[in-house]
Amino acid sequence: LASQRYLLVIAQQRLSVDLQVKVSPSDLVQDTLLEAIRDFAHFEGCRYVEMRRWLRKILLNNAANPARYYEGTQ
């Protein structure tokens, strides 16, 4: 749950207000956690801080997608 809140704060900071109308930060977090579960076998860390870094990296990659997709739209 702490990681979920951590990711939500990052998602809210990364998505512009205009994008948050189209993509909810909480949906972005949910997609990130689902991706992490799916790809957990590829996680190479063993500490909590490494897990948070890995989740953050996935979230940042996912946050870039809506920005690219909606770029130039109203």
Tab-separated table of N, CA and C in Angstrom:
chain	number	residue	atom	x	y	z
A	1	LEU	N	0.824	-1.201	0.000
A	1	LEU	CA	0.000	0.000	0.000
A	1	LEU	C	0.863	1.258	0.000
A	2	ALA	N	1.978	1.228	0.709
A	2	ALA	CA	2.873	2.389	0.721
A	2	ALA	C	3.450	2.627	-0.664
A	3	SER	N	3.777	1.556	-1.372
A	3	SER	CA	4.293	1.698	-2.728
A	3	SER	C	3.232	2.257	-3.660
A	4	GLN	N	2.003	1.866	-3.437
A	4	GLN	CA	0.904	2.364	-4.266
A	4	GLN	C	0.745	3.876	-4.080
A	5	ARG	N	0.794	4.344	-2.845
A	5	ARG	CA	0.702	5.787	-2.582
A	5	ARG	C	1.905	6.527	-3.182
A	6	TYR	N	3.083	5.936	-3.040
A	6	TYR	CA	4.308	6.503	-3.613
A	6	TYR	C	4.159	6.670	-5.125
A	7	LEU	N	3.668	5.644	-5.798
A	7	LEU	CA	3.481	5.702	-7.245
A	7	LEU	C	2.402	6.710	-7.630
A	8	LEU	N	1.362	6.820	-6.824
A	8	LEU	CA	0.296	7.769	-7.117
A	8	LEU	C	0.813	9.207	-7.085
A	9	VAL	N	1.641	9.519	-6.131
A	9	VAL	CA	2.230	10.865	-6.051
A	9	VAL	C	3.067	11.148	-7.301
A	10	ILE	N	3.853	10.185	-7.713
A	10	ILE	CA	4.673	10.363	-8.917
A	10	ILE	C	3.781	10.538	-10.143
A	11	ALA	N	2.745	9.723	-10.256
A	11	ALA	CA	1.836	9.809	-11.403
A	11	ALA	C	1.157	11.177	-11.449
A	12	GLN	N	0.734	11.684	-10.298
A	12	GLN	CA	0.087	12.999	-10.252
A	12	GLN	C	1.056	14.099	-10.667
A	13	GLN	N	2.308	13.950	-10.326
A	13	GLN	CA	3.314	14.944	-10.696
A	13	GLN	C	3.672	14.851	-12.179
A	14	ARG	N	3.700	13.642	-12.717
A	14	ARG	CA	4.134	13.424	-14.098
A	14	ARG	C	3.080	13.783	-15.133
A	15	LEU	N	1.823	13.529	-14.801
A	15	LEU	CA	0.754	13.806	-15.762
A	15	LEU	C	0.298	15.253	-15.611
A	16	SER	N	0.288	15.975	-16.706
A	16	SER	CA	-0.205	17.349	-16.665
A	16	SER	C	-1.693	17.339	-16.321
A	17	VAL	N	-2.203	18.465	-15.895
A	17	VAL	CA	-3.625	18.574	-15.556
A	17	VAL	C	-4.474	18.221	-16.777
A	18	ASP	N	-4.044	18.665	-17.955
A	18	ASP	CA	-4.773	18.351	-19.186
A	18	ASP	C	-4.832	16.844	-19.427
A	19	LEU	N	-3.735	16.153	-19.181
A	19	LEU	CA	-3.721	14.699	-19.370
A	19	LEU	C	-4.513	13.967	-18.296
A	20	GLN	N	-4.551	14.520	-17.086
A	20	GLN	CA	-5.278	13.857	-16.004
A	20	GLN	C	-6.773	13.802	-16.277
A	21	VAL	N	-7.258	14.660	-17.188
A	21	VAL	CA	-8.661	14.594	-17.597
A	21	VAL	C	-8.892	13.339	-18.440
A	22	LYS	N	-7.865	12.938	-19.181
A	22	LYS	CA	-7.982	11.798	-20.088
A	22	LYS	C	-7.467	10.494	-19.478
A	23	VAL	N	-6.478	10.607	-18.612
A	23	VAL	CA	-5.851	9.436	-17.994
A	23	VAL	C	-5.746	9.685	-16.496
A	24	SER	N	-6.393	8.865	-15.727
A	24	SER	CA	-6.372	9.021	-14.278
A	24	SER	C	-5.028	8.542	-13.712
A	25	PRO	N	-4.425	9.317	-12.813
A	25	PRO	CA	-3.188	8.853	-12.176
A	25	PRO	C	-3.367	7.497	-11.486
A	26	SER	N	-4.527	7.263	-10.894
A	26	SER	CA	-4.746	5.971	-10.221
A	26	SER	C	-4.821	4.830	-11.241
A	27	ASP	N	-5.358	5.083	-12.429
A	27	ASP	CA	-5.356	4.058	-13.477
A	27	ASP	C	-3.932	3.757	-13.930
A	28	LEU	N	-3.119	4.793	-14.016
A	28	LEU	CA	-1.723	4.617	-14.389
A	28	LEU	C	-0.993	3.764	-13.352
A	29	VAL	N	-1.273	3.997	-12.086
A	29	VAL	CA	-0.673	3.196	-11.010
A	29	VAL	C	-1.141	1.747	-11.114
A	30	GLN	N	-2.427	1.560	-11.345
A	30	GLN	CA	-2.968	0.204	-11.462
A	30	GLN	C	-2.310	-0.536	-12.627
A	31	ASP	N	-2.188	0.122	-13.769
A	31	ASP	CA	-1.527	-0.495	-14.927
A	31	ASP	C	-0.077	-0.849	-14.604
A	32	THR	N	0.575	0.024	-13.868
A	32	THR	CA	1.973	-0.202	-13.485
A	32	THR	C	2.098	-1.424	-12.580
A	33	LEU	N	1.220	-1.531	-11.613
A	33	LEU	CA	1.278	-2.669	-10.689
A	33	LEU	C	0.946	-3.973	-11.400
A	34	LEU	N	-0.011	-3.934	-12.328
A	34	LEU	CA	-0.334	-5.139	-13.103
A	34	LEU	C	0.857	-5.568	-13.963
A	35	GLU	N	1.519	-4.594	-14.564
A	35	GLU	CA	2.709	-4.894	-15.369
A	35	GLU	C	3.820	-5.472	-14.494
A	36	ALA	N	3.980	-4.915	-13.303
A	36	ALA	CA	5.013	-5.412	-12.384
A	36	ALA	C	4.729	-6.854	-11.969
A	37	ILE	N	3.476	-7.152	-11.709
A	37	ILE	CA	3.114	-8.531	-11.346
A	37	ILE	C	3.410	-9.474	-12.511
A	38	ARG	N	3.025	-9.042	-13.709
A	38	ARG	CA	3.239	-9.865	-14.900
A	38	ARG	C	4.731	-10.126	-15.136
A	39	ASP	N	5.557	-9.105	-14.902
A	39	ASP	CA	6.985	-9.199	-15.211
A	39	ASP	C	7.862	-9.411	-13.978
A	40	PHE	N	7.281	-9.850	-12.880
A	40	PHE	CA	8.033	-9.966	-11.637
A	40	PHE	C	9.246	-10.893	-11.766
A	41	ALA	N	9.172	-11.865	-12.634
A	41	ALA	CA	10.303	-12.784	-12.818
A	41	ALA	C	11.548	-12.045	-13.315
A	42	HIS	N	11.364	-10.874	-13.909
A	42	HIS	CA	12.487	-10.093	-14.425
A	42	HIS	C	13.080	-9.136	-13.378
A	43	PHE	N	12.427	-9.027	-12.227
A	43	PHE	CA	12.948	-8.169	-11.158
A	43	PHE	C	14.182	-8.824	-10.568
A	44	GLU	N	15.282	-8.077	-10.557
A	44	GLU	CA	16.551	-8.655	-10.123
A	44	GLU	C	16.999	-8.185	-8.746
A	45	GLY	N	16.223	-7.344	-8.103
A	45	GLY	CA	16.616	-6.842	-6.795
A	45	GLY	C	16.190	-7.760	-5.674
A	46	CYS	N	16.569	-7.366	-4.480
A	46	CYS	CA	16.172	-8.157	-3.316
A	46	CYS	C	15.777	-7.271	-2.134
A	47	ARG	N	15.872	-5.945	-2.315
A	47	ARG	CA	15.531	-5.035	-1.220
A	47	ARG	C	14.338	-4.178	-1.610
A	48	TYR	N	13.682	-3.659	-0.590
A	48	TYR	CA	12.490	-2.827	-0.789
A	48	TYR	C	12.808	-1.602	-1.646
A	49	VAL	N	13.929	-0.958	-1.399
A	49	VAL	CA	14.299	0.244	-2.151
A	49	VAL	C	14.511	-0.092	-3.630
A	50	GLU	N	15.036	-1.259	-3.906
A	50	GLU	CA	15.215	-1.677	-5.300
A	50	GLU	C	13.865	-1.931	-5.969
A	51	MET	N	12.949	-2.485	-5.227
A	51	MET	CA	11.598	-2.720	-5.747
A	51	MET	C	10.920	-1.389	-6.074
A	52	ARG	N	11.040	-0.427	-5.173
A	52	ARG	CA	10.432	0.886	-5.438
A	52	ARG	C	11.051	1.540	-6.663
A	53	ARG	N	12.359	1.440	-6.836
A	53	ARG	CA	13.016	1.988	-8.027
A	53	ARG	C	12.500	1.324	-9.294
A	54	TRP	N	12.346	0.020	-9.238
A	54	TRP	CA	11.857	-0.746	-10.382
A	54	TRP	C	10.422	-0.335	-10.726
A	55	LEU	N	9.583	-0.223	-9.707
A	55	LEU	CA	8.194	0.211	-9.928
A	55	LEU	C	8.149	1.627	-10.486
A	56	ARG	N	8.992	2.492	-9.970
A	56	ARG	CA	9.047	3.880	-10.458
A	56	ARG	C	9.428	3.918	-11.932
A	57	LYS	N	10.395	3.101	-12.305
A	57	LYS	CA	10.837	3.049	-13.696
A	57	LYS	C	9.687	2.602	-14.609
A	58	ILE	N	8.957	1.588	-14.200
A	58	ILE	CA	7.807	1.115	-14.977
A	58	ILE	C	6.773	2.234	-15.085
A	59	LEU	N	6.489	2.894	-13.972
A	59	LEU	CA	5.504	3.976	-13.966
A	59	LEU	C	5.923	5.106	-14.909
A	60	LEU	N	7.168	5.508	-14.858
A	60	LEU	CA	7.628	6.593	-15.722
A	60	LEU	C	7.521	6.215	-17.197
A	61	ASN	N	7.822	4.974	-17.517
A	61	ASN	CA	7.640	4.511	-18.892
A	61	ASN	C	6.167	4.553	-19.282
A	62	ASN	N	5.309	4.116	-18.382
A	62	ASN	CA	3.872	4.125	-18.658
A	62	ASN	C	3.321	5.546	-18.739
A	63	ALA	N	3.854	6.453	-17.959
A	63	ALA	CA	3.376	7.843	-17.959
A	63	ALA	C	3.745	8.549	-19.259
A	64	ALA	N	4.794	8.108	-19.913
A	64	ALA	CA	5.200	8.728	-21.176
A	64	ALA	C	4.241	8.360	-22.310
A	65	ASN	N	3.577	7.228	-22.202
A	65	ASN	CA	2.686	6.782	-23.274
A	65	ASN	C	1.521	7.730	-23.529
A	66	PRO	N	0.748	8.135	-22.515
A	66	PRO	CA	-0.362	9.058	-22.787
A	66	PRO	C	0.124	10.403	-23.314
A	67	ALA	N	1.268	10.849	-22.838
A	67	ALA	CA	1.801	12.127	-23.320
A	67	ALA	C	2.072	12.042	-24.822
A	68	ARG	N	2.624	10.930	-25.264
A	68	ARG	CA	2.880	10.742	-26.701
A	68	ARG	C	1.568	10.575	-27.466
A	69	TYR	N	0.670	9.791	-26.904
A	69	TYR	CA	-0.583	9.466	-27.591
A	69	TYR	C	-1.457	10.711	-27.794
A	70	TYR	N	-1.569	11.528	-26.751
A	70	TYR	CA	-2.447	12.690	-26.808
A	70	TYR	C	-1.749	13.980	-27.251
A	71	GLU	N	-0.478	13.883	-27.566
A	71	GLU	CA	0.266	15.080	-27.974
A	71	GLU	C	-0.416	15.724	-29.193
A	72	GLY	N	-0.693	17.001	-29.055
A	72	GLY	CA	-1.295	17.740	-30.150
A	72	GLY	C	-2.799	17.587	-30.272
A	73	THR	N	-3.437	16.860	-29.351
A	73	THR	CA	-4.897	16.743	-29.387
A	73	THR	C	-5.494	17.683	-28.378
A	74	GLN	N	-6.794	17.880	-28.466
A	74	GLN	CA	-7.449	18.793	-27.537
A	74	GLN	C	-8.112	18.072	-26.425
